[in-house]
């Protein structure tokens, strides 16, 4: 009985060993220990020193194969794109001479690397350059991260989001050499008042909206400037009216001067205007005799004008 048990034990152990021998250890290399969510993880599996044959290489995550590649060379690169948070863990490499299903392959390789998948959405600090902005002018926000972003991985694009009440309203590209970006709201209106924050996204994520959350918030207030605007308007109107009056007076004076010049009445008119009405009537008679039509009307009106002329001259 005991002999039978021993026999089965040895048999099972042998079976496991032969099975185990199908899967061999390989080495893993990785430049990065941290990958931001949504980014790509690149590692290299190497059979260098273990075999020179063409074999099947498996990349294992926490001891379970997740990818297979046939290799003709000692080093094979594995790339996992759009990495997610639960892809964090221990990565290692194994190989086999025959092709096995990845679900059947388990085990750790010669070594392993722990890869941390970090958050891709970094809450950033927002600063409002002026707390209350006049309606119609621009509002400027500075968005910055306290630490420089880890740029060990080549990234195509880093984006910064300006959020108003938690919703994205502007997107900027983030220069990797800078730790800051500036958002400008042009010609703000009263409804632009509100709470603003900002977030930096290291990799494009499919639906980040619900998770966008800044480090701090700033409150933008819009100053209504309707009162002072109407004041300045009425000031402008007043100025325009004054200019108009001055122009009118000048042109009037010019007109009078031209007319009086043309007719050569200056001396005569001045005399008549200063003298009494009797004399005026006399001269009218003289004019009528001279045969000038409508002379009465003209002299009167010119007189009125020249009187006014004197008055305005004295005022100027
Ligand atoms: C990864 O390996 C380390 C030992 O190097 C171990 O402490 C840790 O628990 C492993 N993590 C996982 C998720 O298996
Ligand atoms: C805002 O950013 C600009 C450059 O983008 C910088 O010159 C300025 O000093 C920053 N202002 C504040 C208050 O951080
Ligand atoms: C950058 O990486 C270092 C170590 O790799 C880590 O301590 C730091 O928190 C990272 N910074 C950011 C902003 O992710």
Short mmCIF file of N, CA and C in Angstrom, two decimals, residues 38-206:
data_model
loop_
_atom_site.label_atom_id
_atom_site.label_comp_id
_atom_site.label_asym_id
_atom_site.label_seq_id
_atom_site.Cartn_x
_atom_site.Cartn_y
_atom_site.Cartn_z
N UNK A 38 -2.99 54.91 -19.84
CA UNK A 38 -3.26 55.33 -21.22
C UNK A 38 -2.00 55.32 -22.08
N UNK A 39 -0.86 55.23 -21.46
CA UNK A 39 0.40 55.21 -22.20
C UNK A 39 0.72 53.79 -22.63
N UNK A 40 1.96 53.59 -23.11
CA UNK A 40 2.30 52.24 -23.53
C UNK A 40 3.52 51.74 -22.74
N UNK A 41 3.48 50.46 -22.46
CA UNK A 41 4.56 49.81 -21.73
C UNK A 41 5.38 49.02 -22.73
N UNK A 42 6.67 49.24 -22.71
CA UNK A 42 7.55 48.47 -23.59
C UNK A 42 8.60 47.77 -22.75
N UNK A 43 8.67 46.44 -22.89
CA UNK A 43 9.68 45.65 -22.19
C UNK A 43 10.37 44.75 -23.20
N UNK A 44 11.52 44.24 -22.84
CA UNK A 44 12.24 43.33 -23.72
C UNK A 44 12.44 41.99 -23.00
N UNK A 45 12.06 40.90 -23.68
CA UNK A 45 12.31 39.56 -23.15
C UNK A 45 13.53 39.00 -23.87
N UNK A 46 14.40 38.38 -23.11
CA UNK A 46 15.64 37.91 -23.71
C UNK A 46 15.92 36.45 -23.34
N UNK A 47 16.25 35.66 -24.37
CA UNK A 47 16.65 34.27 -24.14
C UNK A 47 18.16 34.13 -24.27
N UNK A 48 18.82 35.25 -24.27
CA UNK A 48 20.28 35.24 -24.45
C UNK A 48 20.94 34.42 -23.33
N UNK A 49 21.74 33.44 -23.74
CA UNK A 49 22.42 32.60 -22.75
C UNK A 49 21.64 31.36 -22.38
N UNK A 50 20.36 31.27 -22.82
CA UNK A 50 19.53 30.11 -22.48
C UNK A 50 19.33 29.17 -23.67
N UNK A 51 19.16 29.77 -24.83
CA UNK A 51 18.97 28.96 -26.03
C UNK A 51 19.37 29.76 -27.26
N UNK A 52 19.70 29.05 -28.30
CA UNK A 52 20.00 29.73 -29.56
C UNK A 52 18.95 29.39 -30.60
N UNK A 53 18.00 28.53 -30.18
CA UNK A 53 16.95 28.10 -31.11
C UNK A 53 15.88 29.18 -31.26
N UNK A 54 15.08 29.02 -32.28
CA UNK A 54 13.89 29.84 -32.43
C UNK A 54 12.83 29.29 -31.47
N UNK A 55 12.38 30.14 -30.54
CA UNK A 55 11.46 29.66 -29.50
C UNK A 55 10.23 30.58 -29.40
N UNK A 56 9.29 30.17 -28.57
CA UNK A 56 8.11 31.01 -28.26
C UNK A 56 8.36 31.70 -26.93
N UNK A 57 8.22 33.02 -26.95
CA UNK A 57 8.43 33.81 -25.73
C UNK A 57 7.09 34.28 -25.18
N UNK A 58 6.97 34.27 -23.86
CA UNK A 58 5.73 34.69 -23.21
C UNK A 58 6.03 35.81 -22.24
N UNK A 59 5.23 36.85 -22.30
CA UNK A 59 5.32 37.91 -21.30
C UNK A 59 4.30 37.58 -20.22
N UNK A 60 4.75 37.49 -18.98
CA UNK A 60 3.86 37.14 -17.87
C UNK A 60 3.60 38.33 -16.97
N UNK A 61 2.35 38.46 -16.58
CA UNK A 61 1.94 39.49 -15.62
C UNK A 61 1.50 38.78 -14.35
N UNK A 62 2.20 39.05 -13.25
CA UNK A 62 1.95 38.37 -11.98
C UNK A 62 1.91 36.84 -12.15
N UNK A 63 2.84 36.31 -12.93
CA UNK A 63 3.00 34.86 -13.06
C UNK A 63 2.08 34.20 -14.08
N UNK A 64 1.33 34.98 -14.85
CA UNK A 64 0.45 34.41 -15.88
C UNK A 64 0.79 35.02 -17.23
N UNK A 65 0.94 34.17 -18.23
CA UNK A 65 1.28 34.67 -19.56
C UNK A 65 0.14 35.51 -20.11
N UNK A 66 0.49 36.63 -20.69
CA UNK A 66 -0.54 37.49 -21.29
C UNK A 66 -0.30 37.70 -22.78
N UNK A 67 0.94 37.47 -23.22
CA UNK A 67 1.23 37.64 -24.65
C UNK A 67 2.27 36.63 -25.10
N UNK A 68 2.17 36.24 -26.36
CA UNK A 68 3.13 35.30 -26.92
C UNK A 68 3.74 35.89 -28.18
N UNK A 69 5.02 35.59 -28.40
CA UNK A 69 5.68 36.03 -29.64
C UNK A 69 6.71 34.98 -30.04
N UNK A 70 6.74 34.66 -31.31
CA UNK A 70 7.78 33.75 -31.80
C UNK A 70 9.03 34.57 -32.08
N UNK A 71 10.14 34.08 -31.60
CA UNK A 71 11.35 34.87 -31.77
C UNK A 71 12.41 34.13 -32.57
N UNK A 72 13.05 34.86 -33.46
CA UNK A 72 14.21 34.31 -34.17
C UNK A 72 15.49 34.84 -33.56
N UNK A 73 15.29 35.90 -32.75
CA UNK A 73 16.46 36.51 -32.12
C UNK A 73 16.38 36.35 -30.61
N UNK A 74 17.46 36.63 -29.97
CA UNK A 74 17.52 36.47 -28.51
C UNK A 74 16.60 37.48 -27.80
N UNK A 75 16.55 38.72 -28.34
CA UNK A 75 15.76 39.77 -27.69
C UNK A 75 14.49 40.09 -28.47
N UNK A 76 13.39 40.08 -27.76
CA UNK A 76 12.10 40.39 -28.39
C UNK A 76 11.40 41.48 -27.57
N UNK A 77 10.89 42.49 -28.26
CA UNK A 77 10.19 43.57 -27.56
C UNK A 77 8.70 43.27 -27.47
N UNK A 78 8.14 43.54 -26.31
CA UNK A 78 6.69 43.45 -26.11
C UNK A 78 6.18 44.86 -25.81
N UNK A 79 5.10 45.22 -26.47
CA UNK A 79 4.53 46.55 -26.23
C UNK A 79 3.06 46.39 -25.85
N UNK A 80 2.69 46.97 -24.75
CA UNK A 80 1.27 46.99 -24.36
C UNK A 80 0.81 48.44 -24.46
N UNK A 81 -0.13 48.70 -25.35
CA UNK A 81 -0.64 50.07 -25.53
C UNK A 81 -1.86 50.32 -24.65
N UNK A 82 -2.18 51.58 -24.49
CA UNK A 82 -3.35 52.01 -23.71
C UNK A 82 -3.43 51.26 -22.39
N UNK A 83 -2.38 51.35 -21.65
CA UNK A 83 -2.28 50.61 -20.39
C UNK A 83 -3.28 51.15 -19.36
N UNK A 84 -3.81 50.21 -18.57
CA UNK A 84 -4.80 50.61 -17.56
C UNK A 84 -4.24 50.42 -16.16
N UNK A 85 -4.97 50.98 -15.20
CA UNK A 85 -4.48 50.95 -13.82
C UNK A 85 -4.21 49.53 -13.33
N UNK A 86 -5.06 48.56 -13.70
CA UNK A 86 -4.85 47.20 -13.18
C UNK A 86 -3.78 46.43 -13.95
N UNK A 87 -3.08 47.12 -14.84
CA UNK A 87 -1.92 46.51 -15.49
C UNK A 87 -0.66 46.65 -14.63
N UNK A 88 -0.77 47.32 -13.50
CA UNK A 88 0.35 47.39 -12.55
C UNK A 88 0.69 45.99 -12.09
N UNK A 89 1.95 45.72 -11.79
CA UNK A 89 2.30 44.39 -11.25
C UNK A 89 3.67 43.93 -11.67
N UNK A 90 3.93 42.66 -11.37
CA UNK A 90 5.24 42.07 -11.68
C UNK A 90 5.22 41.46 -13.08
N UNK A 91 6.17 41.88 -13.88
CA UNK A 91 6.27 41.35 -15.25
C UNK A 91 7.53 40.49 -15.34
N UNK A 92 7.40 39.36 -16.05
CA UNK A 92 8.56 38.49 -16.27
C UNK A 92 8.39 37.77 -17.61
N UNK A 93 9.42 37.02 -18.01
CA UNK A 93 9.38 36.36 -19.31
C UNK A 93 9.77 34.88 -19.18
N UNK A 94 9.07 34.05 -19.93
CA UNK A 94 9.43 32.62 -20.03
C UNK A 94 9.38 32.24 -21.51
N UNK A 95 9.92 31.06 -21.84
CA UNK A 95 9.84 30.61 -23.24
C UNK A 95 9.64 29.11 -23.31
N UNK A 96 9.18 28.66 -24.45
CA UNK A 96 9.00 27.22 -24.69
C UNK A 96 9.39 26.92 -26.13
N UNK A 97 9.76 25.68 -26.37
CA UNK A 97 10.15 25.32 -27.74
C UNK A 97 8.93 25.06 -28.61
N UNK A 98 7.88 24.44 -27.96
CA UNK A 98 6.64 24.26 -28.72
C UNK A 98 5.68 25.38 -28.38
N UNK A 99 4.77 25.58 -29.30
CA UNK A 99 3.78 26.63 -29.06
C UNK A 99 2.76 26.13 -28.05
N UNK A 100 2.55 26.94 -26.96
CA UNK A 100 1.55 26.61 -25.95
C UNK A 100 0.52 27.72 -25.91
N UNK A 101 -0.66 27.39 -25.41
CA UNK A 101 -1.67 28.44 -25.23
C UNK A 101 -1.25 29.33 -24.08
N UNK A 102 -1.43 30.62 -24.24
CA UNK A 102 -1.00 31.53 -23.16
C UNK A 102 -1.70 31.18 -21.84
N UNK A 103 -2.93 30.68 -21.90
CA UNK A 103 -3.67 30.35 -20.67
C UNK A 103 -3.01 29.19 -19.93
N UNK A 104 -2.24 28.36 -20.65
CA UNK A 104 -1.58 27.22 -20.02
C UNK A 104 -0.25 27.60 -19.40
N UNK A 105 0.27 28.77 -19.78
CA UNK A 105 1.63 29.13 -19.36
C UNK A 105 1.59 30.00 -18.11
N UNK A 106 2.24 29.48 -17.06
CA UNK A 106 2.36 30.26 -15.83
C UNK A 106 3.81 30.22 -15.37
N UNK A 107 4.12 31.07 -14.44
CA UNK A 107 5.46 31.05 -13.85
C UNK A 107 6.19 32.35 -13.97
N UNK A 108 7.20 32.50 -13.14
CA UNK A 108 8.05 33.67 -13.17
C UNK A 108 9.31 33.32 -13.95
N UNK A 109 9.84 34.28 -14.63
CA UNK A 109 11.08 34.05 -15.37
C UNK A 109 12.30 34.15 -14.47
N UNK A 110 13.41 34.38 -15.09
CA UNK A 110 14.68 34.52 -14.38
C UNK A 110 14.62 35.70 -13.40
N UNK A 111 14.03 36.76 -13.85
CA UNK A 111 13.87 37.95 -12.99
C UNK A 111 12.49 38.55 -13.26
N UNK A 112 12.13 39.55 -12.49
CA UNK A 112 10.88 40.26 -12.79
C UNK A 112 11.04 41.74 -12.48
N UNK A 113 10.20 42.54 -13.12
CA UNK A 113 10.20 43.98 -12.84
C UNK A 113 8.80 44.37 -12.38
N UNK A 114 8.78 45.24 -11.41
CA UNK A 114 7.47 45.73 -10.97
C UNK A 114 7.17 47.03 -11.73
N UNK A 115 6.07 47.00 -12.46
CA UNK A 115 5.66 48.19 -13.24
C UNK A 115 4.46 48.83 -12.54
N UNK A 116 4.61 50.10 -12.25
CA UNK A 116 3.53 50.85 -11.61
C UNK A 116 2.80 51.68 -12.66
N UNK A 117 1.51 51.47 -12.79
CA UNK A 117 0.74 52.32 -13.70
C UNK A 117 0.20 53.48 -12.88
N UNK A 118 0.66 54.67 -13.24
CA UNK A 118 0.28 55.85 -12.45
C UNK A 118 -0.90 56.57 -13.09
N UNK A 119 -1.49 57.41 -12.30
CA UNK A 119 -2.63 58.22 -12.75
C UNK A 119 -2.19 59.13 -13.89
N UNK A 120 -2.99 59.20 -14.92
CA UNK A 120 -2.67 60.05 -16.06
C UNK A 120 -3.23 61.45 -15.91
N UNK A 121 -4.20 61.57 -15.00
CA UNK A 121 -4.82 62.88 -14.79
C UNK A 121 -4.20 63.50 -13.55
N UNK A 122 -3.46 64.56 -13.75
CA UNK A 122 -2.76 65.20 -12.64
C UNK A 122 -3.48 66.49 -12.26
N UNK A 123 -3.99 66.56 -11.04
CA UNK A 123 -4.63 67.81 -10.62
C UNK A 123 -3.58 68.92 -10.62
N UNK A 124 -3.89 70.00 -11.29
CA UNK A 124 -2.92 71.10 -11.39
C UNK A 124 -3.42 72.30 -10.62
N UNK A 125 -2.51 73.21 -10.38
CA UNK A 125 -2.82 74.40 -9.60
C UNK A 125 -3.22 75.51 -10.56
N UNK A 126 -4.31 76.19 -10.21
CA UNK A 126 -4.77 77.28 -11.08
C UNK A 126 -4.63 78.60 -10.36
N UNK A 127 -4.25 79.62 -11.11
CA UNK A 127 -4.15 80.96 -10.55
C UNK A 127 -4.82 81.93 -11.50
N UNK A 128 -5.58 82.82 -10.93
CA UNK A 128 -6.26 83.84 -11.72
C UNK A 128 -5.42 85.09 -11.62
N UNK A 129 -5.03 85.64 -12.77
CA UNK A 129 -4.11 86.77 -12.71
C UNK A 129 -4.78 88.02 -12.15
N UNK A 130 -6.12 88.13 -12.37
CA UNK A 130 -6.90 89.23 -11.77
C UNK A 130 -8.23 88.66 -11.33
N UNK A 131 -8.60 88.85 -10.06
CA UNK A 131 -9.79 88.18 -9.51
C UNK A 131 -11.09 88.71 -10.13
N UNK A 132 -11.18 90.03 -10.33
CA UNK A 132 -12.39 90.53 -10.98
C UNK A 132 -12.02 91.24 -12.27
N UNK A 133 -12.66 90.75 -13.30
CA UNK A 133 -12.35 91.20 -14.65
C UNK A 133 -13.55 91.97 -15.18
N UNK A 134 -13.28 93.08 -15.87
CA UNK A 134 -14.38 93.86 -16.42
C UNK A 134 -15.00 93.14 -17.60
N UNK A 135 -16.30 93.27 -17.68
CA UNK A 135 -17.05 92.69 -18.78
C UNK A 135 -16.43 93.18 -20.10
N UNK A 136 -16.19 92.24 -21.02
CA UNK A 136 -15.65 92.61 -22.32
C UNK A 136 -14.13 92.53 -22.42
N UNK A 137 -13.46 92.43 -21.27
CA UNK A 137 -11.99 92.29 -21.34
C UNK A 137 -11.62 90.81 -21.16
N UNK A 138 -10.32 90.51 -21.20
CA UNK A 138 -9.87 89.11 -21.17
C UNK A 138 -9.54 88.67 -19.74
N UNK A 139 -9.85 87.41 -19.45
CA UNK A 139 -9.47 86.82 -18.16
C UNK A 139 -8.35 85.82 -18.43
N UNK A 140 -7.29 85.87 -17.60
CA UNK A 140 -6.15 84.97 -17.81
C UNK A 140 -5.94 84.07 -16.59
N UNK A 141 -5.69 82.79 -16.88
CA UNK A 141 -5.43 81.83 -15.82
C UNK A 141 -4.07 81.18 -16.07
N UNK A 142 -3.31 81.00 -15.02
CA UNK A 142 -2.09 80.20 -15.12
C UNK A 142 -2.37 78.83 -14.51
N UNK A 143 -1.99 77.80 -15.23
CA UNK A 143 -2.20 76.44 -14.75
C UNK A 143 -0.82 75.80 -14.62
N UNK A 144 -0.51 75.28 -13.44
CA UNK A 144 0.84 74.74 -13.25
C UNK A 144 0.83 73.50 -12.37
N UNK A 145 1.86 72.68 -12.51
CA UNK A 145 2.04 71.51 -11.64
C UNK A 145 3.22 71.82 -10.73
N UNK A 146 3.10 71.37 -9.49
CA UNK A 146 4.17 71.68 -8.53
C UNK A 146 5.45 70.93 -8.87
N UNK A 147 5.32 69.64 -9.28
CA UNK A 147 6.50 68.87 -9.70
C UNK A 147 6.59 68.90 -11.21
N UNK A 148 7.80 68.87 -11.73
CA UNK A 148 7.90 68.71 -13.18
C UNK A 148 7.34 67.34 -13.57
N UNK A 149 6.68 67.28 -14.70
CA UNK A 149 6.06 66.02 -15.12
C UNK A 149 7.14 65.01 -15.48
N UNK A 150 6.88 63.74 -15.17
CA UNK A 150 7.85 62.70 -15.53
C UNK A 150 7.79 62.47 -17.03
N UNK A 151 8.86 62.78 -17.69
CA UNK A 151 8.85 62.67 -19.14
C UNK A 151 9.87 61.64 -19.60
N UNK A 152 10.09 60.61 -18.77
CA UNK A 152 11.02 59.56 -19.16
C UNK A 152 10.48 58.83 -20.39
N UNK A 153 9.16 58.72 -20.44
CA UNK A 153 8.55 58.07 -21.60
C UNK A 153 8.31 59.11 -22.68
N UNK A 154 8.63 58.79 -23.91
CA UNK A 154 8.31 59.74 -24.96
C UNK A 154 6.79 59.86 -25.09
N UNK A 155 6.29 61.08 -25.02
CA UNK A 155 4.84 61.28 -25.10
C UNK A 155 4.52 62.11 -26.32
N UNK A 156 3.45 61.70 -26.95
CA UNK A 156 3.06 62.44 -28.15
C UNK A 156 2.50 63.79 -27.74
N UNK A 157 1.63 63.77 -26.77
CA UNK A 157 0.96 65.02 -26.43
C UNK A 157 0.48 65.01 -24.99
N UNK A 158 0.77 66.08 -24.30
CA UNK A 158 0.23 66.27 -22.96
C UNK A 158 -0.78 67.41 -23.08
N UNK A 159 -1.94 67.20 -22.49
CA UNK A 159 -2.99 68.21 -22.61
C UNK A 159 -3.31 68.81 -21.25
N UNK A 160 -3.70 70.08 -21.27
CA UNK A 160 -4.16 70.74 -20.05
C UNK A 160 -5.60 71.18 -20.28
N UNK A 161 -6.44 70.94 -19.28
CA UNK A 161 -7.86 71.27 -19.40
C UNK A 161 -8.21 72.40 -18.45
N UNK A 162 -8.93 73.39 -18.97
CA UNK A 162 -9.50 74.42 -18.10
C UNK A 162 -10.94 74.00 -17.84
N UNK A 163 -11.27 73.87 -16.55
CA UNK A 163 -12.60 73.41 -16.18
C UNK A 163 -13.38 74.56 -15.55
N UNK A 164 -14.64 74.67 -15.95
CA UNK A 164 -15.52 75.63 -15.28
C UNK A 164 -16.63 74.83 -14.63
N UNK A 165 -16.75 74.97 -13.34
CA UNK A 165 -17.72 74.19 -12.56
C UNK A 165 -17.61 72.70 -12.91
N UNK A 166 -16.37 72.22 -13.07
CA UNK A 166 -16.12 70.80 -13.29
C UNK A 166 -16.23 70.35 -14.74
N UNK A 167 -16.56 71.26 -15.64
CA UNK A 167 -16.69 70.88 -17.05
C UNK A 167 -15.58 71.52 -17.88
N UNK A 168 -15.08 70.74 -18.84
CA UNK A 168 -14.01 71.23 -19.70
C UNK A 168 -14.53 72.33 -20.60
N UNK A 169 -13.85 73.47 -20.58
CA UNK A 169 -14.25 74.54 -21.51
C UNK A 169 -13.12 74.93 -22.45
N UNK A 170 -11.87 74.57 -22.09
CA UNK A 170 -10.74 74.86 -23.00
C UNK A 170 -9.68 73.79 -22.83
N UNK A 171 -8.99 73.48 -23.93
CA UNK A 171 -7.91 72.50 -23.90
C UNK A 171 -6.66 73.15 -24.51
N UNK A 172 -5.54 73.00 -23.83
CA UNK A 172 -4.26 73.51 -24.32
C UNK A 172 -3.28 72.36 -24.42
N UNK A 173 -2.32 72.47 -25.31
CA UNK A 173 -1.23 71.48 -25.28
C UNK A 173 -0.23 71.97 -24.24
N UNK A 174 0.42 71.01 -23.64
CA UNK A 174 1.35 71.31 -22.55
C UNK A 174 2.76 71.10 -23.07
N UNK A 175 3.55 72.15 -23.03
CA UNK A 175 4.93 72.03 -23.45
C UNK A 175 5.70 71.26 -22.37
N UNK A 176 6.31 70.13 -22.75
CA UNK A 176 6.95 69.27 -21.75
C UNK A 176 8.15 69.95 -21.08
N UNK A 177 8.67 70.99 -21.71
CA UNK A 177 9.80 71.68 -21.09
C UNK A 177 9.33 72.71 -20.07
N UNK A 178 8.03 72.98 -20.06
CA UNK A 178 7.50 73.97 -19.14
C UNK A 178 6.73 73.27 -18.02
N UNK A 179 6.46 74.01 -16.97
CA UNK A 179 5.62 73.45 -15.91
C UNK A 179 4.33 74.25 -15.80
N UNK A 180 4.04 74.97 -16.88
CA UNK A 180 2.90 75.89 -16.79
C UNK A 180 2.30 76.14 -18.16
N UNK A 181 1.00 76.42 -18.16
CA UNK A 181 0.36 76.87 -19.39
C UNK A 181 -0.62 77.98 -19.02
N UNK A 182 -0.93 78.83 -19.97
CA UNK A 182 -1.83 79.95 -19.69
C UNK A 182 -3.10 79.81 -20.52
N UNK A 183 -4.22 79.95 -19.85
CA UNK A 183 -5.51 79.95 -20.54
C UNK A 183 -6.03 81.39 -20.58
N UNK A 184 -6.62 81.76 -21.69
CA UNK A 184 -7.19 83.10 -21.81
C UNK A 184 -8.64 83.00 -22.25
N UNK A 185 -9.51 83.61 -21.46
CA UNK A 185 -10.92 83.72 -21.87
C UNK A 185 -11.06 85.09 -22.49
N UNK A 186 -11.42 85.12 -23.76
CA UNK A 186 -11.47 86.40 -24.46
C UNK A 186 -12.85 87.05 -24.30
N UNK A 187 -12.82 88.36 -24.11
CA UNK A 187 -14.05 89.17 -24.03
C UNK A 187 -15.10 88.53 -23.12
N UNK A 188 -14.77 88.44 -21.86
CA UNK A 188 -15.66 87.76 -20.92
C UNK A 188 -17.01 88.46 -20.81
N UNK A 189 -18.02 87.62 -20.57
CA UNK A 189 -19.36 88.13 -20.36
C UNK A 189 -19.78 87.80 -18.94
N UNK A 190 -20.89 88.34 -18.51
CA UNK A 190 -21.32 88.14 -17.12
C UNK A 190 -21.46 86.67 -16.79
N UNK A 191 -21.92 85.85 -17.77
CA UNK A 191 -22.15 84.43 -17.50
C UNK A 191 -20.84 83.63 -17.41
N UNK A 192 -19.70 84.27 -17.69
CA UNK A 192 -18.41 83.57 -17.54
C UNK A 192 -17.96 83.53 -16.08
N UNK A 193 -18.64 84.25 -15.23
CA UNK A 193 -18.30 84.21 -13.80
C UNK A 193 -18.52 82.80 -13.30
N UNK A 194 -17.65 82.34 -12.41
CA UNK A 194 -17.80 80.99 -11.87
C UNK A 194 -16.52 80.46 -11.28
N UNK A 195 -16.55 79.15 -11.00
CA UNK A 195 -15.42 78.50 -10.36
C UNK A 195 -14.60 77.74 -11.39
N UNK A 196 -13.31 78.03 -11.43
CA UNK A 196 -12.43 77.43 -12.43
C UNK A 196 -11.35 76.58 -11.77
N UNK A 197 -10.98 75.49 -12.48
CA UNK A 197 -9.87 74.65 -12.02
C UNK A 197 -9.17 74.10 -13.25
N UNK A 198 -8.06 73.41 -13.03
CA UNK A 198 -7.36 72.88 -14.20
C UNK A 198 -6.67 71.55 -13.92
N UNK A 199 -6.59 70.72 -14.98
CA UNK A 199 -6.09 69.36 -14.88
C UNK A 199 -5.14 69.11 -16.05
N UNK A 200 -4.09 68.34 -15.78
CA UNK A 200 -3.17 67.96 -16.85
C UNK A 200 -3.38 66.47 -17.14
N UNK A 201 -3.45 66.14 -18.43
CA UNK A 201 -3.65 64.74 -18.81
C UNK A 201 -2.43 64.26 -19.59
N UNK A 202 -1.76 63.25 -19.06
CA UNK A 202 -0.50 62.79 -19.67
C UNK A 202 -0.72 61.97 -20.93
N UNK A 203 -1.77 61.19 -20.94
CA UNK A 203 -2.08 60.38 -22.13
C UNK A 203 -3.56 60.51 -22.43
N UNK A 204 -3.87 60.37 -23.68
CA UNK A 204 -5.27 60.48 -24.09
C UNK A 204 -6.04 59.32 -23.47
N UNK A 205 -7.04 59.64 -22.69
CA UNK A 205 -7.88 58.61 -22.08
C UNK A 205 -9.26 58.68 -22.73
N UNK A 206 -9.92 57.53 -22.85
CA UNK A 206 -11.18 57.53 -23.57
C UNK A 206 -12.28 58.40 -22.95
#
